[in-house]
Amino acid sequence: MTPPDALAPAPFATADPFARPNHAPPHSPGRGPVATVRKYFKIFRASLVERMAYRGDFLFGTLLRFLPLITTILLWQAIFKGVPGGRMSGFNFREMIAYLLLTNISRMFSSMPGLAGGVAKEIREGTLKRYMIQPVDLIGYLLSYRAAHKVAYIVTSFIPYAILFTVCRGYFDGFPDASTLAVYVISLILSFLVGFFFETCVGMVGFWFLEVTSLLYIVMTLNFFVSGHMLPLDLLPHPWVDILKWLPFQYMAYFPAVVFLGKVQGPDLHFHLALATFWAVFFMALARGLYRLGLKRYSAYGG
Amino acid sequence: MTHGLNRYLRLLGHLARYTLNRELAFRGNFLVKVSVEVLWLCILTAFYRVVFGRTTLVAGWNEDQYFFFVGCFFALNGLIETFFLENCSDFAELVRTGDLDFLLLRPIDEQFLISCRRIDWGTGPNVIMGAAVMAISLSRIGWHFDPVLLVAFLVTFVCGVVIAYSFMLMLTALSVWMVRNQSLMEMWWLFTSLARYPKEIFTGTWAAPLGRFFTFFVPILLVVNIPSRIAVKTLEPGMVAFTLFATVALFWVSRRFFKRALRSYRSASS
């Protein structure tokens, strides 16, 4: 939507021939912090007006989004009623709900909607060639773009999530201590990096298959389970839990959540932070390698 | 009336053949879609196997009964997704672009044309997979053939499909007023989160009234619960009668609401 053009020259009054001519100079964009704040406030207001023009859609969607949360809480309540001792692999009912709420935060950082498809589309349509003639690196550009997108998304989602967590505060034992919170933030950043570079690698498959949507569907469906988004990985039987705790997918949902809940500490915590870093670096190197290999066979289709 | 019904059935047959040919022209894509659904069923199975490894009952349903419920939901949702979801999802775009005009000009009932235009064969196998899960569960329970229960199950299963379709149609009709409608698929997934679980999970101070509301006023909880209960738990004649009544009432209400939405539709033409 085009924001109100507050910076355009004001139209001169011409209807009344006897009106005194307006010799005031046309409005020109001001400089300085006040003008900048005023400019972005106008954009904010226009965007808010646009959003509230569809308030029926917004309210209805918000109402529907609470339904899965309600049924999830009720389902786990029913499950835990039949569990001897009320604990499963170290999780009681409150911790389970807290975990599932926290995985939404993890996924907010690690999910990259449209990234892999976007890379494949650039390959397919030939627009990738701009990265070969301009001094801009594709992966660097995408990383900056996604980081900015995530910051904007987190800022705009802050209030709804704050309301949600305030309503559900009974499932938490308050905030963890400062050092745990700091490690939690690091784990979220690692979650972002692992998620970003992983999906970039999937997108790079576009050099060989052109269309990656199908592969992405399968990967994302599987990821929903193996990342621990559906249930904590600790509930799975051996050897599955041991295998999954070596793989990168846990860092996209499971790991930050259990860090916040204080379930990973000491050497175990250090090990997993190092492993998460390894996987982020691994996928970064893989993405670079696939990009170089892909460019060798790139023929600029389309465009 | 018979002539009209035959006409629509023949039309549905032609649409089914046309969409199947189109689907099979992209066999790879079709196989991927089916693979994703198989994967999703495997994930659901894994989830509930893990849960039932820790407990014997969930909301009063044991493992075999619960898996029957899951199979019933999977099959029913498969039917809805195959016949209606994609069509209803396109409706918002038709309204936005004004292409709905071309559909409204056809000499066919608008509701039929809008909700049955295409058949998504990629989700068709879900019905078979869901039926297989139900059959396995029944054999594990040691179910003995009972024609009354079978007929009651099939009737209430069809009622569940009609109730779900009616809710989908009402969600679809909202696109006329909420033009910038969010993805219907997302909204449908959110709404059906209510139908995914046994209604016995709605217990407690605030949950029990919510369960009654979604059983007797917005009866989405009838969709899978009633046929599943008949098959593996108990036949409750009162609830069967209420399900039949709710089916007819909802279908009528949804059709009226949809027609009301079409009357409010402002064409794209000048």
Coordinates of C-alpha atoms in Angstrom, one line a residue:
Chain A
M1 CA 0.0 0.0 0.0
T2 CA 1.3 3.4 -0.8
P3 CA 1.6 5.5 2.4
P4 CA -0.1 8.9 2.5
D5 CA 2.2 11.1 0.5
A6 CA 2.9 13.6 3.3
L7 CA 6.0 14.8 1.6
A8 CA 4.4 15.9 -1.6
P9 CA 3.9 19.6 -2.4
A10 CA 0.5 20.9 -1.1
P11 CA -1.8 21.6 -4.0
F12 CA -2.4 25.3 -4.8
A13 CA -6.0 26.6 -4.2
T14 CA -7.3 27.5 -7.7
A15 CA -11.1 27.3 -7.4
D16 CA -11.7 30.9 -6.2
P17 CA -10.3 33.5 -8.7
F18 CA -10.5 36.2 -6.0
A19 CA -8.7 34.1 -3.4
R20 CA -5.4 35.4 -2.4
P21 CA -2.6 33.4 -4.0
N22 CA -0.7 31.2 -1.7
H23 CA 2.9 32.2 -1.9
A24 CA 3.9 29.8 0.7
P25 CA 6.7 27.6 -0.5
P26 CA 5.8 23.9 -1.2
H27 CA 6.3 21.6 1.8
S28 CA 9.7 20.0 1.5
P29 CA 10.9 17.0 3.4
G30 CA 12.6 18.0 6.6
R31 CA 15.9 16.7 7.8
G32 CA 16.9 15.7 11.3
P33 CA 15.5 13.3 13.9
V34 CA 12.2 15.0 14.4
A35 CA 11.3 14.8 10.6
T36 CA 12.5 11.2 10.5
V37 CA 10.3 10.3 13.5
R38 CA 7.4 12.1 12.0
K39 CA 7.9 10.3 8.6
Y40 CA 8.0 6.8 10.2
F41 CA 5.1 7.6 12.5
K42 CA 3.0 8.4 9.4
I43 CA 4.0 5.1 7.8
F44 CA 3.1 3.4 11.1
R45 CA -0.3 5.1 11.2
A46 CA -1.0 4.3 7.6
S47 CA -0.1 0.7 8.1
L48 CA -2.2 0.5 11.3
V49 CA -5.2 2.0 9.4
E50 CA -4.7 -0.5 6.6
R51 CA -4.5 -3.4 9.1
M52 CA -7.6 -2.3 11.0
A53 CA -9.5 -1.9 7.7
Y54 CA -9.5 -5.7 7.8
R55 CA -10.2 -5.9 11.5
G56 CA -12.9 -8.5 11.0
D57 CA -10.4 -10.8 9.3
F58 CA -7.8 -10.0 12.0
L59 CA -10.2 -10.7 14.9
F60 CA -11.6 -13.8 13.4
G61 CA -8.1 -15.2 12.6
T62 CA -6.9 -14.4 16.1
L63 CA -9.9 -16.2 17.6
L64 CA -9.3 -19.3 15.5
R65 CA -5.5 -19.3 16.4
F66 CA -6.4 -19.9 20.0
L67 CA -8.3 -23.1 19.3
P68 CA -5.3 -25.4 18.7
L69 CA -3.7 -24.1 21.9
I70 CA -6.9 -24.9 23.9
T71 CA -7.2 -28.4 22.5
T72 CA -3.4 -29.1 23.0
I73 CA -3.7 -28.2 26.7
L74 CA -6.8 -30.3 27.1
L75 CA -5.2 -33.3 25.3
W76 CA -2.1 -33.3 27.4
Q77 CA -4.2 -32.8 30.5
A78 CA -6.1 -36.0 29.5
I79 CA -2.8 -37.8 28.8
F80 CA -1.2 -36.9 32.1
K81 CA -4.3 -38.0 34.0
G82 CA -3.4 -41.6 33.1
V83 CA 0.4 -41.4 33.6
P84 CA 1.7 -42.9 36.8
G85 CA 3.4 -40.3 38.9
G86 CA 2.3 -37.5 36.6
R87 CA 5.7 -37.3 34.9
M88 CA 6.9 -38.4 31.5
S89 CA 10.7 -38.4 30.9
G90 CA 11.1 -35.6 33.5
F91 CA 8.1 -33.5 32.2
N92 CA 5.0 -32.9 34.3
F93 CA 1.8 -31.4 32.8
R94 CA 2.8 -27.8 33.5
E95 CA 6.3 -28.3 32.0
M96 CA 4.8 -30.0 29.0
I97 CA 2.5 -27.0 28.2
A98 CA 5.4 -24.6 28.9
Y99 CA 7.6 -26.6 26.6
L100 CA 5.0 -26.5 23.8
L101 CA 4.5 -22.8 24.2
L102 CA 8.3 -22.2 24.1
T103 CA 8.7 -24.2 20.9
N104 CA 6.5 -21.6 19.2
I105 CA 9.2 -19.0 20.2
S106 CA 11.9 -21.3 18.9
R107 CA 10.1 -21.8 15.6
M108 CA 9.6 -18.0 15.3
F109 CA 13.4 -17.8 15.1
S110 CA 14.1 -20.9 13.0
S111 CA 11.3 -21.1 10.5
M112 CA 12.1 -19.5 7.1
P113 CA 8.9 -19.3 5.1
G114 CA 9.6 -18.8 1.4
L115 CA 13.4 -19.0 1.7
A116 CA 14.1 -22.3 -0.1
G117 CA 11.3 -21.7 -2.6
G118 CA 12.6 -18.2 -3.2
V119 CA 16.2 -19.4 -3.9
A120 CA 14.8 -22.1 -6.3
K121 CA 12.6 -19.5 -8.0
E122 CA 15.6 -17.2 -8.6
I123 CA 17.5 -20.1 -10.2
R124 CA 14.5 -21.1 -12.2
E125 CA 13.6 -17.6 -13.5
G126 CA 17.2 -16.6 -14.1
T127 CA 17.2 -13.6 -11.8
L128 CA 20.1 -15.2 -10.0
K129 CA 22.4 -13.6 -12.6
R130 CA 22.2 -10.3 -10.8
Y131 CA 24.3 -11.8 -8.0
M132 CA 27.0 -12.6 -10.5
I133 CA 27.3 -9.2 -12.0
Q134 CA 26.6 -7.1 -8.9
P135 CA 29.0 -7.0 -5.9
V136 CA 26.4 -8.7 -3.7
D137 CA 26.6 -12.2 -2.4
L138 CA 23.4 -14.2 -2.6
I139 CA 23.8 -15.9 0.8
G140 CA 24.9 -12.7 2.5
Y141 CA 22.0 -10.8 1.0
L142 CA 19.5 -13.4 2.1
L143 CA 21.0 -13.6 5.6
S144 CA 20.6 -9.8 6.0
Y145 CA 17.1 -9.8 4.6
R146 CA 16.0 -12.6 6.8
A147 CA 17.5 -11.1 9.9
A148 CA 15.7 -7.9 9.2
H149 CA 12.5 -9.8 8.5
K150 CA 12.8 -11.7 11.8
V151 CA 13.4 -8.5 13.8
A152 CA 10.3 -6.9 12.2
Y153 CA 8.2 -10.0 12.8
I154 CA 9.4 -10.4 16.4
V155 CA 8.6 -6.8 17.2
T156 CA 5.2 -6.9 15.6
S157 CA 4.4 -10.3 17.3
F158 CA 5.6 -9.1 20.7
I159 CA 2.3 -7.9 22.0
P160 CA 0.2 -11.0 21.0
Y161 CA 2.8 -13.3 22.4
A162 CA 3.1 -11.3 25.5
I163 CA -0.6 -11.5 26.1
L164 CA -0.5 -15.3 25.4
F165 CA 2.3 -15.9 27.8
T166 CA 0.7 -13.7 30.5
V167 CA -2.5 -15.7 30.2
C168 CA -0.5 -18.9 30.4
R169 CA 1.9 -17.8 33.1
G170 CA 0.6 -20.4 35.4
Y171 CA 2.4 -23.0 33.4
F172 CA 5.8 -21.4 34.1
D173 CA 7.8 -21.0 37.3
G174 CA 8.7 -17.4 36.4
F175 CA 11.7 -16.4 34.4
P176 CA 15.0 -18.3 34.7
D177 CA 18.1 -16.7 36.1
A178 CA 20.2 -14.2 34.1
S179 CA 22.8 -16.7 32.9
T180 CA 20.2 -19.2 31.7
L181 CA 18.3 -16.4 30.0
A182 CA 21.6 -15.4 28.2
V183 CA 22.2 -18.9 27.1
Y184 CA 18.6 -19.1 25.9
V185 CA 19.1 -16.0 23.7
I186 CA 22.3 -17.6 22.3
S187 CA 20.3 -20.8 21.6
L188 CA 17.7 -18.8 19.7
I189 CA 20.3 -17.1 17.6
L190 CA 21.8 -20.5 16.8
S191 CA 18.3 -21.7 16.0
F192 CA 18.0 -18.9 13.5
L193 CA 21.4 -19.7 11.9
V194 CA 20.7 -23.5 11.7
G195 CA 17.2 -22.9 10.3
F196 CA 18.5 -20.3 7.8
F197 CA 21.4 -22.2 6.4
F198 CA 19.5 -25.5 6.4
E199 CA 16.7 -24.1 4.2
T200 CA 19.2 -22.3 2.0
C201 CA 20.8 -25.7 1.3
V202 CA 17.4 -27.1 0.4
G203 CA 16.9 -24.1 -1.9
M204 CA 20.2 -24.7 -3.6
V205 CA 18.9 -28.1 -4.7
G206 CA 17.1 -25.9 -7.3
F207 CA 20.3 -25.9 -9.4
W208 CA 19.7 -29.6 -10.0
F209 CA 15.9 -30.0 -9.8
L210 CA 14.6 -26.5 -10.6
E211 CA 11.5 -27.1 -8.4
V212 CA 12.0 -27.8 -4.7
T213 CA 8.5 -27.3 -3.4
S214 CA 7.8 -31.1 -3.3
L215 CA 11.1 -31.8 -1.4
L216 CA 10.3 -28.9 0.9
Y217 CA 6.9 -30.3 1.8
I218 CA 8.5 -33.6 2.8
V219 CA 11.3 -32.0 4.8
M220 CA 9.0 -29.6 6.7
T221 CA 6.5 -32.4 7.5
L222 CA 9.3 -34.5 8.9
N223 CA 10.9 -31.6 10.6
F224 CA 7.7 -30.9 12.6
F225 CA 8.3 -34.2 14.4
V226 CA 12.1 -34.6 14.6
S227 CA 12.6 -31.0 15.7
G228 CA 10.6 -31.6 18.8
H229 CA 7.8 -29.2 17.9
M230 CA 5.1 -31.9 18.4
L231 CA 6.5 -33.4 21.6
P232 CA 9.8 -33.3 23.6
L233 CA 12.4 -35.5 22.1
D234 CA 13.0 -37.0 25.5
L235 CA 9.7 -38.9 25.3
L236 CA 10.9 -40.9 22.3
P237 CA 12.2 -44.4 22.9
H238 CA 15.9 -45.4 22.5
P239 CA 17.6 -45.4 20.1
W240 CA 15.5 -42.7 18.4
V241 CA 16.1 -40.1 21.0
D242 CA 19.8 -40.7 20.9
I243 CA 19.9 -40.3 17.1
L244 CA 17.8 -37.2 17.1
K245 CA 19.9 -35.5 19.8
W246 CA 22.9 -35.7 17.4
L247 CA 21.0 -34.2 14.5
P248 CA 20.6 -30.5 13.8
F249 CA 16.8 -30.4 13.8
Q250 CA 16.5 -30.3 17.6
Y251 CA 18.0 -26.9 17.6
M252 CA 15.1 -25.5 15.6
A253 CA 12.5 -26.2 18.3
Y254 CA 13.5 -28.5 21.1
F255 CA 16.8 -27.2 22.4
P256 CA 16.0 -23.5 23.1
A257 CA 12.8 -24.7 24.9
V258 CA 14.6 -27.1 27.3
V259 CA 17.3 -24.5 27.9
F260 CA 14.7 -22.0 29.1
L261 CA 13.1 -24.7 31.3
G262 CA 16.5 -25.5 32.9
K263 CA 16.5 -29.1 31.7
V264 CA 19.9 -28.9 30.0
Q265 CA 22.8 -27.7 32.2
G266 CA 26.5 -28.1 32.8
P267 CA 28.6 -30.2 30.4
D268 CA 25.5 -31.3 28.5
L269 CA 24.6 -27.6 27.8
H270 CA 28.2 -26.8 26.6
F271 CA 28.2 -29.8 24.4
H272 CA 24.9 -29.0 22.7
L273 CA 25.9 -25.3 22.2
A274 CA 29.0 -26.5 20.5
L275 CA 27.1 -29.0 18.4
A276 CA 24.6 -26.4 17.4
T277 CA 27.4 -24.1 16.3
F278 CA 28.9 -27.0 14.4
W279 CA 25.7 -27.6 12.5
A280 CA 25.3 -23.9 11.7
V281 CA 28.9 -23.8 10.3
F282 CA 28.3 -27.1 8.5
F283 CA 25.2 -25.9 6.7
M284 CA 26.8 -22.6 6.0
A285 CA 29.7 -24.4 4.3
L286 CA 27.4 -26.8 2.6
A287 CA 25.3 -23.9 1.3
R288 CA 28.4 -22.2 -0.1
G289 CA 29.7 -25.4 -1.6
L290 CA 26.3 -26.1 -3.3
Y291 CA 26.2 -22.6 -4.5
R292 CA 29.6 -22.8 -6.2
L293 CA 28.8 -26.2 -7.7
G294 CA 25.5 -25.0 -8.8
L295 CA 26.9 -21.9 -10.5
K296 CA 29.1 -24.1 -12.6
R297 CA 26.1 -25.7 -14.2
Y298 CA 23.8 -22.6 -14.1
S299 CA 22.5 -21.6 -17.5
A300 CA 20.3 -18.6 -16.5
Y301 CA 17.0 -20.1 -17.6
G302 CA 14.2 -17.6 -17.9
G303 CA 14.9 -14.0 -17.3
Chain B
M1 CA -35.7 -34.2 -8.9
T2 CA -34.2 -37.6 -9.9
H3 CA -33.3 -36.1 -13.3
G4 CA -31.6 -33.1 -11.6
L5 CA -29.7 -35.4 -9.2
N6 CA -28.5 -37.6 -12.2
R7 CA -27.4 -34.6 -14.0
Y8 CA -25.2 -33.4 -11.1
L9 CA -23.8 -36.9 -10.5
R10 CA -22.9 -37.2 -14.2
L11 CA -21.3 -33.8 -14.0
L12 CA -19.3 -34.8 -10.9
G13 CA -18.1 -37.9 -12.8
H14 CA -16.9 -35.7 -15.7
L15 CA -15.1 -33.4 -13.3
A16 CA -13.5 -36.3 -11.5
R17 CA -12.2 -37.8 -14.7
Y18 CA -10.9 -34.5 -15.9
T19 CA -9.1 -33.7 -12.7
L20 CA -7.7 -37.2 -12.5
N21 CA -6.2 -37.0 -16.0
R22 CA -4.7 -33.6 -15.1
E23 CA -3.3 -34.9 -11.8
L24 CA -1.7 -37.9 -13.6
A25 CA -0.1 -35.7 -16.1
F26 CA 2.2 -34.6 -13.3
R27 CA 2.8 -38.0 -11.7
G28 CA 5.8 -36.9 -9.8
N29 CA 3.9 -34.2 -8.1
F30 CA 1.0 -36.5 -7.3
L31 CA 3.4 -39.1 -5.8
V32 CA 5.0 -36.4 -3.6
K33 CA 1.6 -35.2 -2.4
V34 CA 0.6 -38.8 -1.5
S35 CA 4.0 -39.3 0.2
V36 CA 3.5 -36.3 2.4
E37 CA 0.2 -37.6 3.5
V38 CA 1.6 -41.0 4.3
L39 CA 4.4 -39.3 6.2
W40 CA 1.9 -37.3 8.2
L41 CA 0.0 -40.5 9.1
C42 CA 3.2 -42.1 10.2
I43 CA 4.0 -39.1 12.4
L44 CA 0.6 -39.2 14.0
T45 CA 1.0 -43.0 14.6
A46 CA 4.4 -42.4 16.1
F47 CA 3.1 -39.7 18.4
Y48 CA 0.2 -41.8 19.8
R49 CA 2.4 -44.9 20.1
V50 CA 4.7 -42.8 22.3
V51 CA 1.8 -41.5 24.3
F52 CA 0.3 -44.9 24.8
G53 CA 3.7 -46.3 25.8
R54 CA 3.3 -44.1 28.9
T55 CA -0.5 -44.5 29.6
T56 CA -3.2 -47.0 28.9
L57 CA -6.1 -44.5 28.6
V58 CA -6.5 -41.0 27.1
A59 CA -9.8 -39.4 27.9
G60 CA -11.3 -42.8 28.5
W61 CA -10.2 -44.2 25.1
N62 CA -7.7 -47.1 25.1
E63 CA -5.0 -47.4 22.4
D64 CA -7.0 -49.4 19.8
Q65 CA -10.1 -47.2 20.3
Y66 CA -8.1 -44.1 20.0
F67 CA -6.4 -45.3 16.8
F68 CA -9.8 -46.0 15.4
F69 CA -10.7 -42.4 16.2
V70 CA -7.5 -41.2 14.4
G71 CA -8.3 -43.4 11.4
C72 CA -11.8 -42.0 11.3
F73 CA -10.6 -38.4 11.4
F74 CA -8.0 -39.1 8.7
A75 CA -10.5 -40.7 6.4
L76 CA -13.1 -38.0 6.9
N77 CA -10.7 -35.1 6.6
G78 CA -9.3 -36.9 3.5
L79 CA -12.8 -36.8 1.9
I80 CA -13.2 -33.1 2.7
E81 CA -9.8 -32.2 1.4
T82 CA -10.3 -34.3 -1.8
F83 CA -13.7 -32.9 -2.8
F84 CA -14.0 -29.5 -1.2
L85 CA -11.0 -27.8 0.4
E86 CA -9.2 -26.7 -2.7
N87 CA -12.3 -25.3 -4.3
C88 CA -13.4 -23.4 -1.2
S89 CA -9.8 -22.1 -0.8
D90 CA -10.0 -20.6 -4.3
F91 CA -13.2 -18.8 -3.6
A92 CA -11.5 -15.9 -1.9
E93 CA -9.4 -15.3 -4.9
L94 CA -12.4 -15.6 -7.2
V95 CA -14.2 -12.9 -5.2
R96 CA -11.1 -10.7 -5.1
T97 CA -10.4 -10.8 -8.8
G98 CA -14.1 -10.8 -9.9
D99 CA -13.7 -14.1 -11.7
L100 CA -16.6 -15.4 -9.7
D101 CA -18.8 -13.7 -12.3
F102 CA -17.9 -16.3 -14.8
L103 CA -19.0 -19.1 -12.5
L104 CA -22.3 -17.4 -11.5
L105 CA -23.2 -17.2 -15.2
R106 CA -23.2 -20.9 -15.7
P107 CA -26.6 -22.8 -15.7
I108 CA -25.6 -24.9 -12.7
D109 CA -26.2 -24.5 -9.0
E110 CA -23.6 -22.0 -7.8
Q111 CA -22.8 -23.9 -4.6
F112 CA -22.2 -27.1 -6.5
L113 CA -19.9 -25.4 -9.0
I114 CA -17.9 -23.4 -6.4
S115 CA -17.4 -26.3 -4.0
C116 CA -17.1 -29.2 -6.4
R117 CA -15.2 -27.8 -9.4
R118 CA -12.0 -29.8 -8.8
I119 CA -11.2 -33.0 -7.1
D120 CA -7.8 -33.1 -5.4
W121 CA -6.8 -36.7 -6.0
G122 CA -3.6 -36.2 -4.1
T123 CA -5.5 -36.5 -0.8
G124 CA -7.8 -39.2 -2.1
P125 CA -5.6 -42.0 -0.7
N126 CA -6.1 -40.5 2.8
V127 CA -9.6 -42.1 2.8
I128 CA -8.1 -45.5 2.1
M129 CA -5.3 -45.0 4.7
G130 CA -7.8 -43.9 7.3
A131 CA -10.1 -46.9 6.5
A132 CA -7.1 -49.2 6.9
V133 CA -6.2 -47.8 10.3
M134 CA -9.9 -48.2 11.3
A135 CA -9.9 -51.8 10.1
I136 CA -6.7 -52.7 11.9
S137 CA -8.0 -51.2 15.1
L138 CA -11.3 -53.1 14.8
S139 CA -9.5 -56.4 14.3
R140 CA -7.3 -55.7 17.4
I141 CA -10.4 -54.9 19.4
G142 CA -11.9 -58.2 18.1
W143 CA -14.9 -56.5 16.6
H144 CA -17.7 -58.7 15.6
F145 CA -19.8 -57.8 12.6
D146 CA -23.0 -56.1 13.5
P147 CA -25.1 -54.7 10.7
V148 CA -26.9 -52.2 12.9
L149 CA -23.7 -50.7 14.1
L150 CA -22.2 -50.7 10.6
V151 CA -25.2 -48.9 9.2
A152 CA -25.2 -46.5 12.1
F153 CA -21.5 -45.8 11.7
L154 CA -21.8 -45.2 7.9
V155 CA -24.8 -42.9 8.3
T156 CA -23.1 -40.8 11.1
F157 CA -19.9 -40.8 9.1
V158 CA -21.7 -39.3 6.1
C159 CA -23.4 -36.9 8.6
G160 CA -19.9 -35.9 9.8
V161 CA -18.8 -35.2 6.3
V162 CA -21.9 -33.0 5.7
I163 CA -21.5 -31.1 9.0
A164 CA -17.8 -30.5 8.2
Y165 CA -18.7 -29.4 4.7
S166 CA -21.3 -27.0 6.0
F167 CA -18.8 -25.4 8.3
M168 CA -16.3 -25.1 5.5
L169 CA -19.0 -23.5 3.3
M170 CA -19.8 -20.9 6.0
L171 CA -16.1 -20.1 6.4
T172 CA -15.8 -19.8 2.6
A173 CA -18.8 -17.5 2.4
L174 CA -17.1 -15.1 4.8
S175 CA -14.7 -14.3 2.0
V176 CA -17.3 -12.1 0.4
W177 CA -17.2 -9.7 3.3
M178 CA -13.7 -10.3 4.6
V179 CA -12.1 -9.9 1.2
R180 CA -8.5 -10.0 2.4
N181 CA -9.3 -13.4 3.8
Q182 CA -6.5 -15.4 5.3
S183 CA -5.7 -18.7 3.7
L184 CA -8.8 -20.9 4.1
M185 CA -6.6 -23.9 4.5
E186 CA -5.0 -22.4 7.6
M187 CA -8.4 -21.3 9.0
W188 CA -9.8 -24.8 8.2
W189 CA -6.9 -26.5 9.9
L190 CA -7.4 -24.3 13.0
F191 CA -11.1 -25.0 13.1
T192 CA -10.7 -28.7 12.7
S193 CA -8.3 -28.8 15.6
L194 CA -11.6 -29.1 17.6
A195 CA -12.6 -32.2 15.7
R196 CA -9.3 -34.0 16.0
Y197 CA -9.7 -35.2 19.5
P198 CA -12.3 -37.1 21.6
K199 CA -14.8 -34.8 23.2
E200 CA -14.1 -36.3 26.6
I201 CA -10.9 -34.1 26.8
F202 CA -13.3 -31.2 27.4
T203 CA -13.5 -31.7 31.2
G204 CA -13.0 -29.2 33.9
T205 CA -14.5 -25.9 35.0
W206 CA -14.0 -24.0 31.8
A207 CA -13.5 -26.8 29.4
A208 CA -16.8 -28.7 30.0
P209 CA -19.1 -25.7 29.0
L210 CA -16.8 -25.2 26.0
G211 CA -17.3 -28.9 25.0
R212 CA -21.1 -28.6 25.3
F213 CA -21.0 -25.4 23.2
F214 CA -19.1 -27.2 20.5
T215 CA -21.4 -30.2 20.7
F216 CA -24.8 -28.6 20.8
F217 CA -24.4 -25.1 19.3
V218 CA -21.5 -25.2 17.0
P219 CA -21.5 -29.0 16.6
I220 CA -18.0 -29.6 15.2
L221 CA -17.4 -32.2 18.0
L222 CA -20.1 -34.4 16.5
V223 CA -18.1 -34.9 13.3
V224 CA -15.7 -37.7 14.3
N225 CA -16.8 -38.4 17.8
I226 CA -20.2 -39.9 17.0
P227 CA -19.3 -42.4 14.3
S228 CA -16.2 -43.4 16.3
R229 CA -18.1 -44.0 19.5
I230 CA -20.7 -46.0 17.6
A231 CA -18.0 -48.3 16.1
V232 CA -15.8 -48.9 19.2
K233 CA -17.6 -47.7 22.3
T234 CA -21.4 -47.4 22.4
L235 CA -24.4 -46.6 20.3
E236 CA -26.3 -43.6 21.8
P237 CA -29.6 -43.3 20.0
G238 CA -30.2 -39.8 21.4
M239 CA -26.9 -38.5 20.1
V240 CA -27.4 -40.2 16.7
A241 CA -30.8 -38.5 16.4
F242 CA -29.2 -35.2 17.4
T243 CA -26.5 -35.7 14.8
L244 CA -29.0 -36.3 12.1
F245 CA -30.9 -33.2 13.1
A246 CA -27.7 -31.1 13.3
T247 CA -26.7 -32.3 9.8
V248 CA -29.9 -31.2 8.2
A249 CA -30.1 -28.0 10.1
L250 CA -26.5 -27.1 9.4
F251 CA -26.7 -27.9 5.7
W252 CA -29.8 -25.7 5.4
V253 CA -28.2 -22.9 7.4
S254 CA -24.9 -23.0 5.4
R255 CA -26.7 -23.0 2.1
R256 CA -28.8 -20.0 3.1
F257 CA -25.7 -18.2 4.4
F258 CA -23.8 -19.0 1.2
K259 CA -26.6 -17.7 -1.0
R260 CA -26.8 -14.6 1.2
A261 CA -23.1 -14.1 0.7
L262 CA -23.5 -14.4 -3.1
R263 CA -26.3 -11.7 -3.0
S264 CA -23.8 -9.4 -1.2
Y265 CA -21.1 -10.1 -3.8
R266 CA -20.3 -7.0 -5.8
S267 CA -19.2 -8.0 -9.2
A268 CA -15.9 -6.8 -10.6
S269 CA -17.7 -5.5 -13.7
S270 CA -18.8 -1.9 -13.9

